[in-house]
Short mmCIF file of C-alpha atoms and ligand atoms in Angstrom, two decimals:
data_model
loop_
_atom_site.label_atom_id
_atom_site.label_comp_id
_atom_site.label_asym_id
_atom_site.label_seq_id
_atom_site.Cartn_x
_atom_site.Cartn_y
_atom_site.Cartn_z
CA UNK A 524 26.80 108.21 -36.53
CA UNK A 525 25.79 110.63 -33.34
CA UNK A 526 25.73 109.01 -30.50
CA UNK A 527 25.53 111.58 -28.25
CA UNK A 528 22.04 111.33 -26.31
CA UNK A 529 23.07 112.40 -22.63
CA UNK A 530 22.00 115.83 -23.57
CA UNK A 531 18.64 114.27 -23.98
CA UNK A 532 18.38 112.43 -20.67
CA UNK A 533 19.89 115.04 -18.71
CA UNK A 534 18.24 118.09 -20.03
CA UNK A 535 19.46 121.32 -18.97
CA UNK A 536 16.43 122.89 -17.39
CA UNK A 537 16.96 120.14 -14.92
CA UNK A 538 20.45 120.18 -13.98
CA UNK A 539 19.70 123.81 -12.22
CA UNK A 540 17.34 122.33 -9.74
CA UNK A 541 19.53 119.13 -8.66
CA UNK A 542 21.13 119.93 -4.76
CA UNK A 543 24.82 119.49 -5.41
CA UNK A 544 26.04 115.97 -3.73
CA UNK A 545 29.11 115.55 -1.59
CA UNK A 546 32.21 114.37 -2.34
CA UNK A 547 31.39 111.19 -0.20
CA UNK A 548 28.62 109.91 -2.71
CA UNK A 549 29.16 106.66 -3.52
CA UNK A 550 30.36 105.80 -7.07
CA UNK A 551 28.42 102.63 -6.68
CA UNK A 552 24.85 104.69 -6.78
CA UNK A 553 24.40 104.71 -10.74
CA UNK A 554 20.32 105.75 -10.98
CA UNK A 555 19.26 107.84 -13.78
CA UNK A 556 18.77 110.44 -10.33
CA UNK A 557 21.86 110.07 -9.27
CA UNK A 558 23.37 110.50 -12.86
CA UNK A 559 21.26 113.61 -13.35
CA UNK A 560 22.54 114.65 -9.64
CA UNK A 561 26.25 114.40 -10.55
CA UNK A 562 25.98 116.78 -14.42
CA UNK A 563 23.89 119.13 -11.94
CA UNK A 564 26.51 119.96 -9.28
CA UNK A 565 27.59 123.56 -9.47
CA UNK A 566 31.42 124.29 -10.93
CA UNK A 567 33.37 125.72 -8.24
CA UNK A 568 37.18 126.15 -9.90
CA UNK A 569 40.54 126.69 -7.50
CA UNK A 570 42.87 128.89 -8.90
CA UNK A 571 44.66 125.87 -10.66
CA UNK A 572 42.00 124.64 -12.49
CA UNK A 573 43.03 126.18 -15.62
CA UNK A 574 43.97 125.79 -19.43
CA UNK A 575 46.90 123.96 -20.48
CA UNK A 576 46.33 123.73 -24.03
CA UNK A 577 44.44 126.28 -26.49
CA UNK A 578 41.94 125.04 -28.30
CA UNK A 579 43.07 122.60 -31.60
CA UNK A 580 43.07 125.34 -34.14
CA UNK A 581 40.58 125.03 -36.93
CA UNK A 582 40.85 122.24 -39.55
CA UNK A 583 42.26 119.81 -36.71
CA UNK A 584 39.85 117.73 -37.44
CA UNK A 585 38.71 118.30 -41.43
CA UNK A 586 40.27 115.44 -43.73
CA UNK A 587 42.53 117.38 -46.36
CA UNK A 588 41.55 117.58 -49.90
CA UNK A 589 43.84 115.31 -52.29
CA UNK A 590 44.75 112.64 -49.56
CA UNK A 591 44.11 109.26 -48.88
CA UNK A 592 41.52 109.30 -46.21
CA UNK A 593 41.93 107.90 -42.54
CA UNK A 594 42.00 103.94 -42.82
CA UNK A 595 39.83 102.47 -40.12
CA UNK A 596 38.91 98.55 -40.49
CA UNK A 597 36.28 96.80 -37.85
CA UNK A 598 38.32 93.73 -35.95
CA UNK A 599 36.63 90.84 -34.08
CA UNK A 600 38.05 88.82 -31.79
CA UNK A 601 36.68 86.17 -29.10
CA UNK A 602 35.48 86.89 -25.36
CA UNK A 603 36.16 84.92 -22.86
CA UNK A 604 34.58 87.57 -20.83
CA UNK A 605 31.35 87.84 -22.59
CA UNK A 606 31.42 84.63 -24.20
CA UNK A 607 30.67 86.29 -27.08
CA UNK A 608 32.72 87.49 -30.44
CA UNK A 609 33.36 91.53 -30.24
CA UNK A 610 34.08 94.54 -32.25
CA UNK A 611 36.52 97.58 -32.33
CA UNK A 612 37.54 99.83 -34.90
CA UNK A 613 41.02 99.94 -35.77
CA UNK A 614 43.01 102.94 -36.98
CA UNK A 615 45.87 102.47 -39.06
CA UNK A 616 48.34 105.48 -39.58
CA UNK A 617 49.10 106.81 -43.24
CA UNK A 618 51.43 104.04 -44.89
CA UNK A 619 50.68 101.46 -42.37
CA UNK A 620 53.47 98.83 -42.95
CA UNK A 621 53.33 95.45 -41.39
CA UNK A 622 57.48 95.77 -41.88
CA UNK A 623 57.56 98.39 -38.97
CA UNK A 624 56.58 98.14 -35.39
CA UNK A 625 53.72 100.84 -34.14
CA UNK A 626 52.44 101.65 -30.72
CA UNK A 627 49.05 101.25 -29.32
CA UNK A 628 46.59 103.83 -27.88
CA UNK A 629 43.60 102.32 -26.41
CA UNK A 630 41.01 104.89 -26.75
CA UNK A 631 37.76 104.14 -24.65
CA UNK A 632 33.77 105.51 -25.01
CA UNK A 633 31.46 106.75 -23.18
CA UNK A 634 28.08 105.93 -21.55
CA UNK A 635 25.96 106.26 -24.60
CA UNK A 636 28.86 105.40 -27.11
CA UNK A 637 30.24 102.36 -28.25
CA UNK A 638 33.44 101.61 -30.51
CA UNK A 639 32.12 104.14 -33.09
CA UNK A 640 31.94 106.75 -30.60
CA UNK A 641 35.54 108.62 -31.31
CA UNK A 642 35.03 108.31 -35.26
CA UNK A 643 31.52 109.36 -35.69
CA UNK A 644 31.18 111.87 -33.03
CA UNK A 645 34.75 113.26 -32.58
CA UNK A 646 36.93 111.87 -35.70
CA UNK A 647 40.16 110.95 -34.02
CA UNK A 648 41.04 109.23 -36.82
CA UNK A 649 40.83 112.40 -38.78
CA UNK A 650 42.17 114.00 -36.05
CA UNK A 651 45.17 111.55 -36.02
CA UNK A 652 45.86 111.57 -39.54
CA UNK A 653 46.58 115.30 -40.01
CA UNK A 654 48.71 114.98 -36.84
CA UNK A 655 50.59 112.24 -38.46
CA UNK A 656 51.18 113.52 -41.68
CA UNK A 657 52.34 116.91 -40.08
CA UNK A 658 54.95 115.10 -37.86
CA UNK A 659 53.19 116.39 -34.44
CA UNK A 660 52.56 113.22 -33.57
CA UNK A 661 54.43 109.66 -33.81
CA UNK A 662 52.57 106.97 -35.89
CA UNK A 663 50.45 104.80 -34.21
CA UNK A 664 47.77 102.19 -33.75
CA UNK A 665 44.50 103.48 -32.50
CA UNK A 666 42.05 100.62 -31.18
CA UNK A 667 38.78 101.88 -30.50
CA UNK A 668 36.57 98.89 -28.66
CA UNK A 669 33.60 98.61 -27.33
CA UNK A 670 34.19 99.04 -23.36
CA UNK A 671 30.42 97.84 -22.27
CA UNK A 672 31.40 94.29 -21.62
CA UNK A 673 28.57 92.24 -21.70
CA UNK A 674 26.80 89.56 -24.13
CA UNK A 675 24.50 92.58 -25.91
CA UNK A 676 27.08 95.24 -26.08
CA UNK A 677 24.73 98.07 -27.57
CA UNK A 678 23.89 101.14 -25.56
CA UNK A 679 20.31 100.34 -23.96
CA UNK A 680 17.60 102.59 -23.54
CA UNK A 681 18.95 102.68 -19.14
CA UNK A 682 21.89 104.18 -19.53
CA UNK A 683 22.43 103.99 -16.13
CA UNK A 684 21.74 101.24 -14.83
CA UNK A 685 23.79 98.99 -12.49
CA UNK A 686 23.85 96.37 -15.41
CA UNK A 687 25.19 98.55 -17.73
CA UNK A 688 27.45 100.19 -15.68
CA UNK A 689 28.92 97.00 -14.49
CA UNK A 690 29.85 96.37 -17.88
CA UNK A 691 32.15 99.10 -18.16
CA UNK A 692 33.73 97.57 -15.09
CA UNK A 693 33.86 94.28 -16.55
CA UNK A 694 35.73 95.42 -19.36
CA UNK A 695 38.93 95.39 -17.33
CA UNK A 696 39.65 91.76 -17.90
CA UNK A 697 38.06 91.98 -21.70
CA UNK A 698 40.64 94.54 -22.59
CA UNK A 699 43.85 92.86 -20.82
CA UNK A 700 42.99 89.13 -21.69
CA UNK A 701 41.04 89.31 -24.88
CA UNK A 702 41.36 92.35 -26.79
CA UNK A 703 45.08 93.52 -26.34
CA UNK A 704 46.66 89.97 -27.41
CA UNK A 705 44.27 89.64 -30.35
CA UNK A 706 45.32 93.03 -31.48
CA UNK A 707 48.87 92.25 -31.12
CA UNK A 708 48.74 88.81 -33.27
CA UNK A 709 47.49 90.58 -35.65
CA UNK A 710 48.79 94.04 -36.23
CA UNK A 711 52.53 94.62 -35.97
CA UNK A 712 52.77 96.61 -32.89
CA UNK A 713 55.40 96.94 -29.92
CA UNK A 714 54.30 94.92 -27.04
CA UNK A 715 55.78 96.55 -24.29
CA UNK A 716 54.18 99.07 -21.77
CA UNK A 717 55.69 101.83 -22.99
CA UNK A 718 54.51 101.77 -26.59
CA UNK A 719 51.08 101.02 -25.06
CA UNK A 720 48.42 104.16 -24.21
CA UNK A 721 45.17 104.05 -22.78
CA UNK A 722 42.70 106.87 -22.58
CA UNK A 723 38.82 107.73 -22.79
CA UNK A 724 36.12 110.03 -22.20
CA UNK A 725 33.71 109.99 -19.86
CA UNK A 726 33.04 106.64 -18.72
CA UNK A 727 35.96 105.70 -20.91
CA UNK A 728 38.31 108.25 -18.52
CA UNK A 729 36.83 106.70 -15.27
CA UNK A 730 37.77 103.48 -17.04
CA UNK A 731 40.96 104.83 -18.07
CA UNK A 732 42.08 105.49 -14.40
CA UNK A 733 41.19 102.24 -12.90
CA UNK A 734 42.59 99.85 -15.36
CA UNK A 735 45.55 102.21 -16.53
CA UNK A 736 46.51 103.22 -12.66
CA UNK A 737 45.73 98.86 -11.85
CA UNK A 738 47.83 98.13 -14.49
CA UNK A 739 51.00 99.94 -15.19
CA UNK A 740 52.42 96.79 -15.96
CA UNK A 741 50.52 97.03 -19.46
CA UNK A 742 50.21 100.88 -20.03
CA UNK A 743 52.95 104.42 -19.06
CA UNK A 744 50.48 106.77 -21.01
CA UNK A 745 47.09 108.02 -19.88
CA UNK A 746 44.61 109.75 -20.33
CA UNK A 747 41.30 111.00 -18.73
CA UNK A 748 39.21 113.14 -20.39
CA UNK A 749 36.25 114.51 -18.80
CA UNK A 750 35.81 111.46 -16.63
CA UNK A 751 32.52 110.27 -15.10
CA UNK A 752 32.29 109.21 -11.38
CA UNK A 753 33.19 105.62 -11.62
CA UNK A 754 36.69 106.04 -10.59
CA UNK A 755 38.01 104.24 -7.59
CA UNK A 756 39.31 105.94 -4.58
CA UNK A 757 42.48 106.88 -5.86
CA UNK A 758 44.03 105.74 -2.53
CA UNK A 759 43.75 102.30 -3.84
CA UNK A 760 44.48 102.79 -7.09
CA UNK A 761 47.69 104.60 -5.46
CA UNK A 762 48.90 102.79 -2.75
CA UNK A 763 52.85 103.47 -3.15
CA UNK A 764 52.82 107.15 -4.97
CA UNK A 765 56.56 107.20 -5.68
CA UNK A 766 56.13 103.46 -7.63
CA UNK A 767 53.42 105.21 -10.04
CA UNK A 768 55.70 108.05 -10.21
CA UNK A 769 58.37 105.93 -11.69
CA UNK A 770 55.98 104.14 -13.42
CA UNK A 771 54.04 106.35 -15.52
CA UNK A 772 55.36 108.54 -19.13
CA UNK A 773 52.23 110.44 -18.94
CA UNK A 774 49.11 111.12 -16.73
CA UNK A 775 46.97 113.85 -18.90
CA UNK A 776 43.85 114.90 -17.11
CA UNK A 777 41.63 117.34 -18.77
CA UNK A 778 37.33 118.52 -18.31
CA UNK A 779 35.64 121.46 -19.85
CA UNK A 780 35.11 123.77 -16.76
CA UNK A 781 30.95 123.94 -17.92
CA UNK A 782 30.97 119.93 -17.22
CA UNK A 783 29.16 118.90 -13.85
CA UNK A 784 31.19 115.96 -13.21
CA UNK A 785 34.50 118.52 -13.21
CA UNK A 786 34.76 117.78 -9.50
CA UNK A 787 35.66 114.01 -10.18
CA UNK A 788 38.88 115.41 -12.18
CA UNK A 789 39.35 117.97 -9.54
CA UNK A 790 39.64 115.50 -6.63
CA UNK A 791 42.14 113.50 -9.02
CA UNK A 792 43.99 116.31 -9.83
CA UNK A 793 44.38 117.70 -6.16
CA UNK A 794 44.98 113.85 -4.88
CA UNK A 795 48.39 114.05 -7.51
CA UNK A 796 49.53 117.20 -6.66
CA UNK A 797 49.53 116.47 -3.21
CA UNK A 798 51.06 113.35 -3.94
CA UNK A 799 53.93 115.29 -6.00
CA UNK A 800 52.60 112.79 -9.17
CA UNK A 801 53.77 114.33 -12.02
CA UNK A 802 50.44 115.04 -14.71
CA UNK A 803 48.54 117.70 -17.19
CA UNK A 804 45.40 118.89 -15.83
CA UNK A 805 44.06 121.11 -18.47
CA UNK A 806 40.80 122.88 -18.00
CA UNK A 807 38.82 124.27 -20.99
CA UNK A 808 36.28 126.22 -21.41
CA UNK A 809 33.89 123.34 -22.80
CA UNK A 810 30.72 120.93 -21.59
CA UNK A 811 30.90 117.46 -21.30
CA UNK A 812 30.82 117.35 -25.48
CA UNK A 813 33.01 116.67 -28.25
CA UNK A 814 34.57 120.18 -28.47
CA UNK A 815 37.09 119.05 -25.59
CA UNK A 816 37.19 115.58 -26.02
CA UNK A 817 38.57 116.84 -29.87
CA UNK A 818 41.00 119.01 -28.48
CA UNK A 819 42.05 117.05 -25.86
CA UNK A 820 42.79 114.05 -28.43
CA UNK A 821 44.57 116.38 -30.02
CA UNK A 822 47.22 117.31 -27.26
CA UNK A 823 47.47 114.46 -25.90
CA UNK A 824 48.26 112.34 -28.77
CA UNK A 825 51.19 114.91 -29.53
CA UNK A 826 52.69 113.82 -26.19
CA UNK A 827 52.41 109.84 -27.06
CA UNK A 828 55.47 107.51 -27.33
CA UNK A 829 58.24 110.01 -27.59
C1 FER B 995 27.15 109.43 -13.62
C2 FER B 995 27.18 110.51 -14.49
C3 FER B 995 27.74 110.38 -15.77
C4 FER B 995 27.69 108.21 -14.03
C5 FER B 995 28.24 108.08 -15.32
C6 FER B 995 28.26 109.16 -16.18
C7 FER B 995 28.21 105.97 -13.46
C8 FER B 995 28.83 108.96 -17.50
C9 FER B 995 28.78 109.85 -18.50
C10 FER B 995 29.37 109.59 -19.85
O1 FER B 995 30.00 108.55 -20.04
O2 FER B 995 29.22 110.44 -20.71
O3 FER B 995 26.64 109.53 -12.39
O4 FER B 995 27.65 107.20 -13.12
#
């Protein structure tokens, strides 16, 4: 399933024509304008805003012929936040065993997405399986929910509105209360912050800095890929930046350096540095499309739980 359809609303031959908005815009504003606004500001890169990480090399993401294919099962559990019961996809790594323990990455969606998002479009669980079985990365849980928290969870045709942008904000409390314990009563996972990840694309990464940098108590791994403007200001997300120093295993930052929201990542990149917050900031040479959120996945997940 594709469900990709932000090139659609934001067609190209109107980015061009957009006036580039200033830094001070508030995150708040979530029109279809404003949205259009934000993929149309020009890329203006600082000398650090550079690669990291090649490109996955080819076949990162092809299943390999003569193995057991990725195993992903759907899981439900009960709101309290939506009153409602909810889905995510589950990954379980080759020879899951509920005699071992496994860690948890929390891997969040995007705008148009929901929890089929990073199978359909990007196959991270294709993606995780060949890193698995190669030993590149450790074995792990991968939950992929649905992070639009709200009673009709399906992407509607206003992608941007305030309703279904608050959703994604109302997730916060769906993930730490609901999700997260249901997971761990059922699979046999560590339950301890460091054997727990969170990361997303997009909305997913904007989402991925608020709750992960709120709540370090529950996560030390995260990461942000290509994240959309619903961050908040990082100065209170960071209000003591040697305790998230401490804190955190991993911050892993990354946007394709043809994306229009790059400036987002750039102002969180430049707010750690000057911080002295230890983190990746990798810059590709991608849009705001599955080609980096693939790669990304790929290097990031290396990095996980060791
Ligand atoms: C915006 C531009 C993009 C925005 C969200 C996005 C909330 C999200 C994009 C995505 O998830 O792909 O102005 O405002």
């Amino acid at each position: 399933m594709h469900l990709r359809s932000l090139a659609v609303l934001v067609p190209a031959a109107c980015l061009a024509v957009v006036p580039a908005l200033s830094a001070q815009d508030k995150p708040a504003d979530t029109s279809p304008e404003r949205a259009r606004a934000n993929f149309g500001r020009a890329v203006q890169l600082a000398d650090d805003d550079v690669r990291m990480f090649p490109d996955a090399p080819a076949g990162f993401d092809v299943p390999r012929e003569g193995v057991a294919p990725a195993r992903v099962e759907l899981f439900s559990y009960d709101s309290t936040v939506t009153g409602k019961r909810r889905e995510a996809n589950v990954y379980l790594p080759p020879d899951y065993s509920p005699e071992r323990k496994y860690p948890v990455l929390y891997l969040l969606h995007g705008i148009a997405g929901n929890h089929y998002e990073w199978i359909g479009y990007v196959h991270a669980d294709r993606i995780l399986d060949n890193l698995i079985r190669d030993s590149k990365a450790v074995p792990m849980i991968v939950v992929m929910p649905n992070g639009r928290a709200l009673p009709d969870d399906r992407p509607p045709a206003q992608l941007f509105s305030p309703e279904n942008v608050a959703g994604f904000v109302k997730f916060e409390h769906d993930l730490l209360d609901c999700l997260i314990p249901a997971i761990e009563a059922k699979y046999s996972t560590y339950t301890d912050r460091e054997h727990r990840a969170l990361a997303g694309l997009s909305m997913g990464g904007g989402q991925t800095i608020n709750f992960g940098l709120a709540h370090l108590d529950h996560f030390a791994w995260l990461g942000g890929f290509s994240a959309a403007p619903n961050a908040k200001p990082l100065t209170e997300l960071i209000p003591d930046p040697a305790a998230t120093t401490k804190r955190l295993k991993l911050f892993y930052l990354s946007c394709g350096n043809k994306d229009g929201l790059i400036n987002g990542s750039q102002g969180v990149h430049r707010f750690f540095k000057e911080k002295n917050i230890p983190h990746i900031w990798n810059v590709d040479d991608h849009g705001h499309d599955g080609a980096t959120w693939g790669s990304n996945l790929y290097h990031f997940t290396q990095l996980l739980f060791r």
